PDB file of C-alpha atoms and ligand atoms in Angstrom:
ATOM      1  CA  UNK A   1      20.449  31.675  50.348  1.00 54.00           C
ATOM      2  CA  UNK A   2      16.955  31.729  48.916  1.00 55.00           C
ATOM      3  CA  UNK A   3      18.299  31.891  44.770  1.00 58.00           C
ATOM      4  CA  UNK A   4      20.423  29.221  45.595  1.00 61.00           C
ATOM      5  CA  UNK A   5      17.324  26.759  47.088  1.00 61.00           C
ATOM      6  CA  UNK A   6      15.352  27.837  44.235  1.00 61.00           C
ATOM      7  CA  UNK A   7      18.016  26.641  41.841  1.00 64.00           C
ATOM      8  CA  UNK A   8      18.681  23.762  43.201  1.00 64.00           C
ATOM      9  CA  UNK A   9      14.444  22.876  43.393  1.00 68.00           C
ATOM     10  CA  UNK A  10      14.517  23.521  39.229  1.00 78.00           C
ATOM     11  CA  UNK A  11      17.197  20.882  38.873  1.00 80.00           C
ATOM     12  CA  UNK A  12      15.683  17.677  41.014  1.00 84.00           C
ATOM     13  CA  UNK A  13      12.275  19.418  39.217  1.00 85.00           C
ATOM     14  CA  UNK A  14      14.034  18.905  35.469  1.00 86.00           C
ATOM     15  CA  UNK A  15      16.049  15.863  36.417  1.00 87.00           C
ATOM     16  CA  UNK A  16      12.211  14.456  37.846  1.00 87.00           C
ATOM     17  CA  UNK A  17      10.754  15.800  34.105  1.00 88.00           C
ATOM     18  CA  UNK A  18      13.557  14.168  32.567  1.00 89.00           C
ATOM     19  CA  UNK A  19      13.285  10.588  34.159  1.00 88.00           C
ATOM     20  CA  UNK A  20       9.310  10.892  33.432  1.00 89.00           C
ATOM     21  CA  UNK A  21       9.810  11.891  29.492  1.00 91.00           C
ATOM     22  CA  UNK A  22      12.199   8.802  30.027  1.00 91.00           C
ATOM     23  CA  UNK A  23       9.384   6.755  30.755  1.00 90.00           C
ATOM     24  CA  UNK A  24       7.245   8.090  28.023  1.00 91.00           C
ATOM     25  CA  UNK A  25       9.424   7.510  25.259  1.00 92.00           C
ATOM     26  CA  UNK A  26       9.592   4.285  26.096  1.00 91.00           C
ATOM     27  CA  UNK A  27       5.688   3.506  26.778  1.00 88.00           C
ATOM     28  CA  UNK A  28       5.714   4.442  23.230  1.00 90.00           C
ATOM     29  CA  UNK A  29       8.645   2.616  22.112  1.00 89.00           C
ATOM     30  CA  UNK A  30       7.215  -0.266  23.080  1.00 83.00           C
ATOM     31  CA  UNK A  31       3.299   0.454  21.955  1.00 80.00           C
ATOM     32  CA  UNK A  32       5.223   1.376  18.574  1.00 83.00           C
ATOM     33  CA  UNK A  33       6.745  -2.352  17.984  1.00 79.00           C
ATOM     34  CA  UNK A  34       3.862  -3.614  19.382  1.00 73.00           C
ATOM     35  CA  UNK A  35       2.249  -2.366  16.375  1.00 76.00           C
ATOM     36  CA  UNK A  36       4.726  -2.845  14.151  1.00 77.00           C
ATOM     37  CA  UNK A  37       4.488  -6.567  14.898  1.00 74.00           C
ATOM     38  CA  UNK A  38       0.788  -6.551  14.843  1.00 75.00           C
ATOM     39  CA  UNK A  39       0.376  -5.117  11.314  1.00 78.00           C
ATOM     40  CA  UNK A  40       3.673  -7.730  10.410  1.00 77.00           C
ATOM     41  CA  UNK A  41       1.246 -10.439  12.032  1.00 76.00           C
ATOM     42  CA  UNK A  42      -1.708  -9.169   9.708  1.00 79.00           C
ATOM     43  CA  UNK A  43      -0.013  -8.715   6.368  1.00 82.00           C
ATOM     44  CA  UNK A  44       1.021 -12.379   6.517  1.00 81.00           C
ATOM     45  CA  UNK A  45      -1.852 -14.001   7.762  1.00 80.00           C
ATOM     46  CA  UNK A  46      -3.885 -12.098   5.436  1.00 86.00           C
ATOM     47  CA  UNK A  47      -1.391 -13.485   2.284  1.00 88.00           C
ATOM     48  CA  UNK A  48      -1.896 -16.709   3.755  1.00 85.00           C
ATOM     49  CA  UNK A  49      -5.407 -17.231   1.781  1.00 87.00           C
ATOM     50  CA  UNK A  50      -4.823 -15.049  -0.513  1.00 91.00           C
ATOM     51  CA  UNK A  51      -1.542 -16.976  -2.080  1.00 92.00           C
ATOM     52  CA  UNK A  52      -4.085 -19.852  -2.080  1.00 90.00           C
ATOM     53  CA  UNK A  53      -6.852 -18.221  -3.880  1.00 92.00           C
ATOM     54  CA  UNK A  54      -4.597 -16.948  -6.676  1.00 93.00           C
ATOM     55  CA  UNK A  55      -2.613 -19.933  -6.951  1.00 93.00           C
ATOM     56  CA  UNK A  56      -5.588 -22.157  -7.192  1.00 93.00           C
ATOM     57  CA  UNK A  57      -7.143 -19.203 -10.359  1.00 93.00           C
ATOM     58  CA  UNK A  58      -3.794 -20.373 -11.754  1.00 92.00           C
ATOM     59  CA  UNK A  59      -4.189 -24.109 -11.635  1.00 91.00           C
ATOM     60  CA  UNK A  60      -8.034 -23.867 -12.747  1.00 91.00           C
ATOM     61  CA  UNK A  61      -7.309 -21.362 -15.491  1.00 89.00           C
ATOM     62  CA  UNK A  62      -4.470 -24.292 -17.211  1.00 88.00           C
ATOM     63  CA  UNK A  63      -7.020 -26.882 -16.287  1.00 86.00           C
ATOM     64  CA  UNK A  64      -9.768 -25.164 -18.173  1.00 85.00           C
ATOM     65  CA  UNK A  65      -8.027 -26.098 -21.202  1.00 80.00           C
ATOM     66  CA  UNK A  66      -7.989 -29.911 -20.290  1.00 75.00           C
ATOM     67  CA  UNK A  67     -11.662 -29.475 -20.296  1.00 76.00           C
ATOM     68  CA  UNK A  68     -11.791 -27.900 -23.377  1.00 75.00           C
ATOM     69  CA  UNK A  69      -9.325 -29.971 -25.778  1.00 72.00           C
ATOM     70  CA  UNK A  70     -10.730 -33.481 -24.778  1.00 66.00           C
ATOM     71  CA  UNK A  71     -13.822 -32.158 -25.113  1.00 64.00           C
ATOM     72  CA  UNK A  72     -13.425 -30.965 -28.536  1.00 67.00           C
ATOM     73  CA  UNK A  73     -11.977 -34.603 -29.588  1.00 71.00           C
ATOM     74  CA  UNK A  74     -14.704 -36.391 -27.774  1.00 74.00           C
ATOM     75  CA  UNK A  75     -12.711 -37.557 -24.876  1.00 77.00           C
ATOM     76  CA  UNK A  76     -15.456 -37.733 -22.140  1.00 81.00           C
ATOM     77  CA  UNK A  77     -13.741 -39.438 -19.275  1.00 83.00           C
ATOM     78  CA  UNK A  78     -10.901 -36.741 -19.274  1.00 82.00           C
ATOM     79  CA  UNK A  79     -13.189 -34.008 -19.184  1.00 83.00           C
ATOM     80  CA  UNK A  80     -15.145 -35.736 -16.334  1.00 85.00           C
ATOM     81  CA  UNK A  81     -11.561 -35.929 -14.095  1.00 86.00           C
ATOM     82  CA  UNK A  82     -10.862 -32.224 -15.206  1.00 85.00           C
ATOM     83  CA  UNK A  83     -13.958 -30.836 -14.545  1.00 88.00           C
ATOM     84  CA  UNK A  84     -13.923 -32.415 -11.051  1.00 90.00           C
ATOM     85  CA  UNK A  85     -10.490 -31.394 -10.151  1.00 90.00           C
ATOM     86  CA  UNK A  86     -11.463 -27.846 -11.403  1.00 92.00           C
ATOM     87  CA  UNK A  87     -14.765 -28.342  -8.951  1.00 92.00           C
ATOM     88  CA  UNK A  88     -12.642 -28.990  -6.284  1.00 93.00           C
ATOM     89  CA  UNK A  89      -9.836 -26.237  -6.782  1.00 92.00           C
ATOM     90  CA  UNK A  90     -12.979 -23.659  -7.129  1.00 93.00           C
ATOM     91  CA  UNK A  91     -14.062 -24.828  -3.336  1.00 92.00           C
ATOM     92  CA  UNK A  92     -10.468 -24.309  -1.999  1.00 91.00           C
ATOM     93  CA  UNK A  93     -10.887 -20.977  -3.243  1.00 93.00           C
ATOM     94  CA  UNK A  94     -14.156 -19.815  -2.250  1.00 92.00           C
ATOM     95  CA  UNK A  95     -13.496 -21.451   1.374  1.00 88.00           C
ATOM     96  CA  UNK A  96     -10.077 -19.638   1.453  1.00 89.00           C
ATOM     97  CA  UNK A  97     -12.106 -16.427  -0.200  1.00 91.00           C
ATOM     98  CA  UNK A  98     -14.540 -17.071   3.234  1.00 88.00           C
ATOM     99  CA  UNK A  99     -11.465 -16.997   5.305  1.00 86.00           C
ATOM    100  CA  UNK A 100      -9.894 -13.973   3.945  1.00 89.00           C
ATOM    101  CA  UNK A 101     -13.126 -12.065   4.234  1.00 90.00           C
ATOM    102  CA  UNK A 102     -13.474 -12.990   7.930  1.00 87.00           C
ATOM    103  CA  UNK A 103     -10.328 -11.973   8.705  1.00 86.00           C
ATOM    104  CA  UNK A 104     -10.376  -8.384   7.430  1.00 89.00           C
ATOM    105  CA  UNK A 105     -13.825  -8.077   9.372  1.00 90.00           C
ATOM    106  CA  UNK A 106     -12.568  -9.153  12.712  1.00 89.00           C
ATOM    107  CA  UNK A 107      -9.604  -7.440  11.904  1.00 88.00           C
ATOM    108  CA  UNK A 108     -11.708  -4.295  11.523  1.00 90.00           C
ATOM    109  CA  UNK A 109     -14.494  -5.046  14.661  1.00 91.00           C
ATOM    110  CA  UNK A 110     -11.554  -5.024  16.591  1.00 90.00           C
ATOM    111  CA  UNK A 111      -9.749  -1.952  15.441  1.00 87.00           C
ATOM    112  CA  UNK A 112     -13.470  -0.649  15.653  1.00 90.00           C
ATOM    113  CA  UNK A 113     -13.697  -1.689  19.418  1.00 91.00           C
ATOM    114  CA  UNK A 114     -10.749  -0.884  20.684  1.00 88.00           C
ATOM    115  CA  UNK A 115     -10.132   2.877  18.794  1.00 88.00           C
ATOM    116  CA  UNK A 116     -13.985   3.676  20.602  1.00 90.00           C
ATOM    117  CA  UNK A 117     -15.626   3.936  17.133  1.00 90.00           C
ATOM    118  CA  UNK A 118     -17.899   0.604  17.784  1.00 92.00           C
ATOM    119  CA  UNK A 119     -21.783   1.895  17.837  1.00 93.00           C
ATOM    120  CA  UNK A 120     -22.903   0.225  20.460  1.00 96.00           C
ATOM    121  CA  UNK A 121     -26.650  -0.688  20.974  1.00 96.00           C
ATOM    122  CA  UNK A 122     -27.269  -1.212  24.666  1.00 96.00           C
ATOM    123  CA  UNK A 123     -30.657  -2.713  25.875  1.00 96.00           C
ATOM    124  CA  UNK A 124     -32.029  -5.347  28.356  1.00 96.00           C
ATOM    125  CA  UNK A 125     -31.662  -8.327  26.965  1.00 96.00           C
ATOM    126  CA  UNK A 126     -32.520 -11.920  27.165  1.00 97.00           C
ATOM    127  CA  UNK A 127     -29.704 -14.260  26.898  1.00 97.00           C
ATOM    128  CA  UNK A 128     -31.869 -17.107  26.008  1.00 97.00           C
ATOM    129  CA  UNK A 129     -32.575 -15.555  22.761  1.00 97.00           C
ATOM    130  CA  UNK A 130     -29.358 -14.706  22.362  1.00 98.00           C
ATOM    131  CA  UNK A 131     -28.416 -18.189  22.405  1.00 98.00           C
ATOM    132  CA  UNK A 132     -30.862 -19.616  20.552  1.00 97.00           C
ATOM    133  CA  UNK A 133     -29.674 -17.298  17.935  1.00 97.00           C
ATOM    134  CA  UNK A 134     -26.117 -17.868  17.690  1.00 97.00           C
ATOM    135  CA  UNK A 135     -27.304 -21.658  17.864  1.00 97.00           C
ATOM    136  CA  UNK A 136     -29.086 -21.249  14.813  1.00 96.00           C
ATOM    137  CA  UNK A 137     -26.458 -19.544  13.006  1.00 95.00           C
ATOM    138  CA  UNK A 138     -23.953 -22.245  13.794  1.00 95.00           C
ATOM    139  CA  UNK A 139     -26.394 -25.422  13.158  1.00 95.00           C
ATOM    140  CA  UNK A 140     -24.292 -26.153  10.036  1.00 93.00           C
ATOM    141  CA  UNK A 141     -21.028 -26.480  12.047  1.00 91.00           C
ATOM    142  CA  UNK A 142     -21.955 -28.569  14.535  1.00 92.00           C
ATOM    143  CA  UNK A 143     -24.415 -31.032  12.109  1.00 93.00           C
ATOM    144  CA  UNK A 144     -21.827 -31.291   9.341  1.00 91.00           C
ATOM    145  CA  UNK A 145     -19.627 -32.694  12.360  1.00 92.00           C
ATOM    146  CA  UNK A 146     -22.253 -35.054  13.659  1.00 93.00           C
ATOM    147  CA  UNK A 147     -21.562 -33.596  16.952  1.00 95.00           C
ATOM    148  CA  UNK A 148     -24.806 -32.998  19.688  1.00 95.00           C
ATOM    149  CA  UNK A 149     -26.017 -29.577  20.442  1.00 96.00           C
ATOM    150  CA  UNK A 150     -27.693 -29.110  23.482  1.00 96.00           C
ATOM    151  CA  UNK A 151     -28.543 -25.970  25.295  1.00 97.00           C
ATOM    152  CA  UNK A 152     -29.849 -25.082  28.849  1.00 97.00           C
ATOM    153  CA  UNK A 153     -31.225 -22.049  30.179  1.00 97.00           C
ATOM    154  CA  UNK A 154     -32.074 -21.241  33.795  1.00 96.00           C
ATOM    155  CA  UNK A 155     -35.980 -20.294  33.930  1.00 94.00           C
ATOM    156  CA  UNK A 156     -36.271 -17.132  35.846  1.00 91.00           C
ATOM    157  CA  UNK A 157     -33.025 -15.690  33.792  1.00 95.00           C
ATOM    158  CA  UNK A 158     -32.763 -12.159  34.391  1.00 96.00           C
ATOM    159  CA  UNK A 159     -32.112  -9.761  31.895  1.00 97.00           C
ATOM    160  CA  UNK A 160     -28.738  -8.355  30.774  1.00 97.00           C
ATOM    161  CA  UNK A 161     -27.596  -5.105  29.742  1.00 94.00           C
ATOM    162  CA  UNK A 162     -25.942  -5.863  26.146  1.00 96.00           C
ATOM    163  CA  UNK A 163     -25.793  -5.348  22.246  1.00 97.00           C
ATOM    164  CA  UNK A 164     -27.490  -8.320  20.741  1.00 97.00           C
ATOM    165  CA  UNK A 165     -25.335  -8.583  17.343  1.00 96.00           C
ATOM    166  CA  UNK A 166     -22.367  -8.326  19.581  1.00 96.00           C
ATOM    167  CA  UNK A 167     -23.277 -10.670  22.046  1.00 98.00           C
ATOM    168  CA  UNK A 168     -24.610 -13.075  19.077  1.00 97.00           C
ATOM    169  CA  UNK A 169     -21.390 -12.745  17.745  1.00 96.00           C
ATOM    170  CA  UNK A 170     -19.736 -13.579  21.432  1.00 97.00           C
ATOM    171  CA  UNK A 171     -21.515 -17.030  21.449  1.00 98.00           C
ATOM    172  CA  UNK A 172     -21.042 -17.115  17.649  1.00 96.00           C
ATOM    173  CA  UNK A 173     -17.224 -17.268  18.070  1.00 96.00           C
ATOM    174  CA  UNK A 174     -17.358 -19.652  21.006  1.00 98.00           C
ATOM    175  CA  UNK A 175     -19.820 -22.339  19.476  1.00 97.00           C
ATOM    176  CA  UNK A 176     -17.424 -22.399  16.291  1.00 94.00           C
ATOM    177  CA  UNK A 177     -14.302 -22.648  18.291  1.00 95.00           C
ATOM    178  CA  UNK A 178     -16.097 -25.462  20.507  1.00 97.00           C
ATOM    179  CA  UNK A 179     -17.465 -27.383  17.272  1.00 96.00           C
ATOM    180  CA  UNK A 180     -14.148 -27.142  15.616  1.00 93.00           C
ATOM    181  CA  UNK A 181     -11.543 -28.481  18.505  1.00 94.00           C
ATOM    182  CA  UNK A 182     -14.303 -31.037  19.202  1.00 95.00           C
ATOM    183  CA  UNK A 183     -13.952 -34.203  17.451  1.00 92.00           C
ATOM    184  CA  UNK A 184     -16.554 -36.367  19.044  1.00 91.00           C
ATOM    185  CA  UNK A 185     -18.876 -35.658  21.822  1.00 93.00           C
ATOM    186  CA  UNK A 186     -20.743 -33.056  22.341  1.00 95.00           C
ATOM    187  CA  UNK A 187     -20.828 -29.008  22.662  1.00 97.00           C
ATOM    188  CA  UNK A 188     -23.554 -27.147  25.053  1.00 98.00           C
ATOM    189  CA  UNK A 189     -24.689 -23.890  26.114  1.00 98.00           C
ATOM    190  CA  UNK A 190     -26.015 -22.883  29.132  1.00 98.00           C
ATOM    191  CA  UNK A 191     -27.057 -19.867  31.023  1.00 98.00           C
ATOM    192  CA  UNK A 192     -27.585 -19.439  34.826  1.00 97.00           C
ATOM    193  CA  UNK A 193     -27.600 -16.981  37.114  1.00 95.00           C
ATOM    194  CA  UNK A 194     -23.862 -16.220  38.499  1.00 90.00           C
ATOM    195  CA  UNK A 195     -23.208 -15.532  42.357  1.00 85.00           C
ATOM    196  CA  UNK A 196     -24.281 -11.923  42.597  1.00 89.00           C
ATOM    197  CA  UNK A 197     -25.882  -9.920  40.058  1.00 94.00           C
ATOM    198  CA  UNK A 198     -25.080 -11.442  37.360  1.00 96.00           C
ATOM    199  CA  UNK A 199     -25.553 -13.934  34.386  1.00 97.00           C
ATOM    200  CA  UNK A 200     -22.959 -16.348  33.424  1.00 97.00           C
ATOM    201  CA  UNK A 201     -23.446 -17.823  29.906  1.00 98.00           C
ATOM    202  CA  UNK A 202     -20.900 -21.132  29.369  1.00 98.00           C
ATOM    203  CA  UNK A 203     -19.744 -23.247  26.278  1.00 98.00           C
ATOM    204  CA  UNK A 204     -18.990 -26.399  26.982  1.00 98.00           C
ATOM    205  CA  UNK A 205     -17.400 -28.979  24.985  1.00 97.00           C
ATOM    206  CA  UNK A 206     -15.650 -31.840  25.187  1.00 96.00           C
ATOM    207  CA  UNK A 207     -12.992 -31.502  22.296  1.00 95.00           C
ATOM    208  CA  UNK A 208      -8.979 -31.417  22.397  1.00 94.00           C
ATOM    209  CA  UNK A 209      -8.541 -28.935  25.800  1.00 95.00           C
ATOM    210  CA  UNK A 210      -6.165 -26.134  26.352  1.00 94.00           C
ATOM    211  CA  UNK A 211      -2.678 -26.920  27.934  1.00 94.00           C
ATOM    212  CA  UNK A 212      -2.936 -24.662  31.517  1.00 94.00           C
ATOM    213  CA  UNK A 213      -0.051 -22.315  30.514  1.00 92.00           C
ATOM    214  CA  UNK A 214      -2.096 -22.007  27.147  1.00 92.00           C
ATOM    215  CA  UNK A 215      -4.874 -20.610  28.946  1.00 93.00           C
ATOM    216  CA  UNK A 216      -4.705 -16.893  29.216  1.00 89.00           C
ATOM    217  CA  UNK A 217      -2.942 -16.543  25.944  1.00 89.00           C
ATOM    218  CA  UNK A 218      -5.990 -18.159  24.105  1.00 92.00           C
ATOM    219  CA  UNK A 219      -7.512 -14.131  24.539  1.00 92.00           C
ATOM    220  CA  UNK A 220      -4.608 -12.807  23.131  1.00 85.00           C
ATOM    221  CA  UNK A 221      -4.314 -11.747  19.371  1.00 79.00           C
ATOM    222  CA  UNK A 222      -3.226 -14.364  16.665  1.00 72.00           C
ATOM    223  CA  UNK A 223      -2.878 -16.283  19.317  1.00 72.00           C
ATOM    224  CA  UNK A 224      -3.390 -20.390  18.352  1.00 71.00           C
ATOM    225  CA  UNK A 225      -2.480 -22.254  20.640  1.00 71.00           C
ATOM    226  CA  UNK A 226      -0.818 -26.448  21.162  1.00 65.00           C
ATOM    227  CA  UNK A 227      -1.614 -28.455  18.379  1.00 56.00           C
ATOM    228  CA  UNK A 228      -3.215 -26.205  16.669  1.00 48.00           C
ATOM    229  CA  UNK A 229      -0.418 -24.797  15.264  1.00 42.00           C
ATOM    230  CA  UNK A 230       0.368 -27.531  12.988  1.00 44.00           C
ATOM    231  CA  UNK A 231      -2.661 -29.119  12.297  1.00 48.00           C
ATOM    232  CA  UNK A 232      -4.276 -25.114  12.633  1.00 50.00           C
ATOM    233  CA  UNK A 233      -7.705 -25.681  11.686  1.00 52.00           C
ATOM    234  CA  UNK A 234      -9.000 -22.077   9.804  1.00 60.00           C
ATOM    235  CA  UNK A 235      -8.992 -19.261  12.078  1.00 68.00           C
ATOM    236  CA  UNK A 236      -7.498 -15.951  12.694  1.00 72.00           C
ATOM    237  CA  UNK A 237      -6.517 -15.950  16.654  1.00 80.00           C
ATOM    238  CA  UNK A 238      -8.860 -13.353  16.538  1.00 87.00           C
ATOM    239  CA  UNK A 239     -11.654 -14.688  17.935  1.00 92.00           C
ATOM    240  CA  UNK A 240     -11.676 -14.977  21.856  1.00 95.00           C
ATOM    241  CA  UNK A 241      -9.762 -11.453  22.023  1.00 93.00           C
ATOM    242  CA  UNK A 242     -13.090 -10.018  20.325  1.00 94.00           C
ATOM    243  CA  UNK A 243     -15.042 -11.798  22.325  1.00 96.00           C
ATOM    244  CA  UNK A 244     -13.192 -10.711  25.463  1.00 96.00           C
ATOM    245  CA  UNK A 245     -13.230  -6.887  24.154  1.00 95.00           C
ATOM    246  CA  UNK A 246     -17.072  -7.177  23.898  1.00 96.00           C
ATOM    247  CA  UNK A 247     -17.546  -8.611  27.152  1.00 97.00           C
ATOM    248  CA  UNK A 248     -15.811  -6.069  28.602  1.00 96.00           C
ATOM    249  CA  UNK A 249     -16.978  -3.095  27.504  1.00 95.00           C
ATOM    250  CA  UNK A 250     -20.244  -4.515  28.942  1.00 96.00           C
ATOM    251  CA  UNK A 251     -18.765  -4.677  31.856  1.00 96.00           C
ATOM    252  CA  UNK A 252     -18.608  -8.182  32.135  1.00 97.00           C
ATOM    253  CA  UNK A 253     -15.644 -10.970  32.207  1.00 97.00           C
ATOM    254  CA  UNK A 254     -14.517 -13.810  30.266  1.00 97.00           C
ATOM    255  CA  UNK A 255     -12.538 -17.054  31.243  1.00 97.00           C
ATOM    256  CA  UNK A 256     -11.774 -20.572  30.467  1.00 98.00           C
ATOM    257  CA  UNK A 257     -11.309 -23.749  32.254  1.00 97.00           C
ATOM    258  CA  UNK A 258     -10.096 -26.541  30.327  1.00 97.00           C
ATOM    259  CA  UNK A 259      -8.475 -30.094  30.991  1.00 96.00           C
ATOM    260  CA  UNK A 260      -6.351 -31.249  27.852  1.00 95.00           C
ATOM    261  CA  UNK A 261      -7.840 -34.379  26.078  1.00 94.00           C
ATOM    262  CA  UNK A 262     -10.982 -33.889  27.905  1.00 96.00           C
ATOM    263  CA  UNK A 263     -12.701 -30.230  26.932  1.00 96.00           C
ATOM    264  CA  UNK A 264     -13.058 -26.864  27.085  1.00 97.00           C
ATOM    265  CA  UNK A 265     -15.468 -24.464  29.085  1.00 98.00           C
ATOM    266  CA  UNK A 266     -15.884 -21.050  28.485  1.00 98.00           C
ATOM    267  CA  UNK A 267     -17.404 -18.659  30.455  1.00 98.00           C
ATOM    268  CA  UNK A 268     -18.635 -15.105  30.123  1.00 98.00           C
ATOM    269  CA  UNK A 269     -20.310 -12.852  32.909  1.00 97.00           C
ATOM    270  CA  UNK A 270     -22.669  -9.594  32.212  1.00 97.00           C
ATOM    271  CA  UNK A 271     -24.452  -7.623  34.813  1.00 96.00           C
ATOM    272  CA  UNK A 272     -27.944  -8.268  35.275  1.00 96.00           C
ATOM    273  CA  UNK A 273     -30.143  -5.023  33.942  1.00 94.00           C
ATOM    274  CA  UNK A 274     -31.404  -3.199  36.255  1.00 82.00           C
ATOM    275  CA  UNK A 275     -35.400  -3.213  37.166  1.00 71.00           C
ATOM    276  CA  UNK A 276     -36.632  -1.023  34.934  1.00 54.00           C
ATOM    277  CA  UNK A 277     -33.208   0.091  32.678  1.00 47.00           C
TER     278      UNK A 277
HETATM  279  P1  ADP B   1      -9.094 -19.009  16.013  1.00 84.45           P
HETATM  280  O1  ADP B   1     -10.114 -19.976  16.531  1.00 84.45           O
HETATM  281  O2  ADP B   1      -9.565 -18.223  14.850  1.00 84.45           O
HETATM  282  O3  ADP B   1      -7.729 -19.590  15.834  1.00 84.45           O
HETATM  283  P2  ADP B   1      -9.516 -17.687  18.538  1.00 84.45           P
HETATM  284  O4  ADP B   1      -9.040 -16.387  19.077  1.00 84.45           O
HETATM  285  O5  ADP B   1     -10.994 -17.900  18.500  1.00 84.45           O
HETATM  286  O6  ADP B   1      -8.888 -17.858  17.112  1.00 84.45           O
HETATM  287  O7  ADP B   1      -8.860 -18.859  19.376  1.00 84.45           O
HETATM  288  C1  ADP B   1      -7.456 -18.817  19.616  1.00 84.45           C
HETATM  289  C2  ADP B   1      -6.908 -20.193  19.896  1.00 84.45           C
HETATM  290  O8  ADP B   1      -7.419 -20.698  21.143  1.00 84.45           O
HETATM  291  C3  ADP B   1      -7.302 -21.250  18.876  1.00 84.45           C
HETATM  292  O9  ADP B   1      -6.492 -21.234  17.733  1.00 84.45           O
HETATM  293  C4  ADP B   1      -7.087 -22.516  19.699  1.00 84.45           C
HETATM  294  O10 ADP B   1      -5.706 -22.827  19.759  1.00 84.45           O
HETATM  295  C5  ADP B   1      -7.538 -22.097  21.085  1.00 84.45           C
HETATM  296  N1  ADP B   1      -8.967 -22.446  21.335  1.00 84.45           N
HETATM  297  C6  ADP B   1     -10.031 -21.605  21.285  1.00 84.45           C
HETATM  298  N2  ADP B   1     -11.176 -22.244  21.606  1.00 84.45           N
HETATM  299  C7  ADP B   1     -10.845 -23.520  21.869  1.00 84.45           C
HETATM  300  C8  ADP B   1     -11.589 -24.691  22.273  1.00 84.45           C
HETATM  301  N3  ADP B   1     -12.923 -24.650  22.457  1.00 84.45           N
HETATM  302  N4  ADP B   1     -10.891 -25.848  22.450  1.00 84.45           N
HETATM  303  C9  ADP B   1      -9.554 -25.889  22.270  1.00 84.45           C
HETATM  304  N5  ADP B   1      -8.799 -24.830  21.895  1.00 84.45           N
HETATM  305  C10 ADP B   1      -9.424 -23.656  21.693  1.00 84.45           C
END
């Protein structure tokens, strides 16, 4: 009868519940080691420098005392070689310092980013300048490395809807990573207009590549990649997955092509601004 139907209904309806709060719990098993592994990732990248910057105080502290005692006896050359080693040691540790500092920020632009708390400033914008700003922010990189910088922007660009800082930082991030996986060559930028409404911004350069099955991992967090790994130049991995978080909360898209041994092109796509936004 009717009781009996209605019974039978709250069973498949709490068996149904039950397979769903299945398939909760583990959503958040999962998004639980997830994070357990990130902040496992972060602790020991971030004692990476700082073992170096400590052990380094250590060395210069002893050494100060070479400096000291031949110089109180008049022993000139020995001070020379101490205070040079010390020089150097002191540049390990300010450049490890640098490294440790970037770090924690990207660590914190992306927990910014990605827990909505970012303050975003949205405006037209002209990627040109954008460029031209990130160039100038990197000019030491790519000098120091004798490497040519060349950029080239479409006349007639349309606008784009973006944050400048962030988008700085976009091409910031991509002109380092070009400059530093390029040993000779050269590293551009360019900006055209994509098919449709849109603006596509590349960085090209013709550095050390990215093995195919390397490619979509590159966006990923901590994420180095290849050779990279033992010969890892200074970086967090957390580069390109800020970049592609930025990107796409302008509603834009980010991708790479690359051919190993020959280079690297990455390329990001924002909407063109409206007329008039
Ligand atoms: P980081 O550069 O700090 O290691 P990123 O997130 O910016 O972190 O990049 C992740 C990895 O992607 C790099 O470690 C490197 O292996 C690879 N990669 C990024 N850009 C390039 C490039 N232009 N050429 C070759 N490899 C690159």
């Amino acid at each position: 009868d009717g009781g009996r139907v209605v019974m039978v209904t709250d069973l498949t309806a709490i068996k149904r519940h039950e397979i769903e709060l299945d398939g909760l719990v583990a959503q958040l098993q999962k998004a639980s080691a997830a994070k357990s592994s990130f902040i496992a990732n972060v602790s020991h990248e971030l004692r990476t420098p700082l073992t170096a910057v400590l052990g380094f105080a250590q060395i210069v502290q002893s050494r100060l005392e070479s400096v000291i005692f031949p110089a109180v006896s008049g022993d000139a050359h020995k001070t020379d070689r101490a205070m040079g080693q010390i020089r150097e040691n002191m540049g390990i540790m300010i450049q490890e310092g640098q490294r440790l500092t970037k770090m924690i920020n990207d660590i914190l632009d992306l927990e910014k980013i990605e827990a909505g708390k970012m303050v975003w400033q949205i405006e037209a914008l002209d990627m040109g300048s954008v460029i031209r700003q990130a160039a100038a922010a990197t000019n030491s990189l790519y000098v120091s490395k004798g490497l040519a910088f060349h950029i080239d922007v479409a006349e007639d660009l349309p606008p784009v809807m973006g944050d400048r800082d962030r988008l700085v930082q976009v091409v910031i991030n991509l002109i380092s990573n070009a400059v530093k996986f390029t040993v000779r060559g050269h590293v551009a930028c360019t900006a055209r207009r994509g098919a449709g409404p849109f603006v596509q911004v590349s960085v090209i350069d013709t550095g050390i590549g990215i093995a195919p099955e390397d490619q979509d991992e590159v966006f990923d967090k901590f994420r180095q990649v290849g050779d990279t790994l033992t010969e890892k130049p200074s970086g967090t991995g957390l580069g390109l997955p800020i970049c592609r978080e930025i990107v796409e909360h302008l509603n834009g898209t980010i991708t790479v092509e690359s051919m190993p041994g020959y280079g690297s092109t990455f390329t990001f796509q924002l909407p063109v601004a409206e007329a008039g936004a």
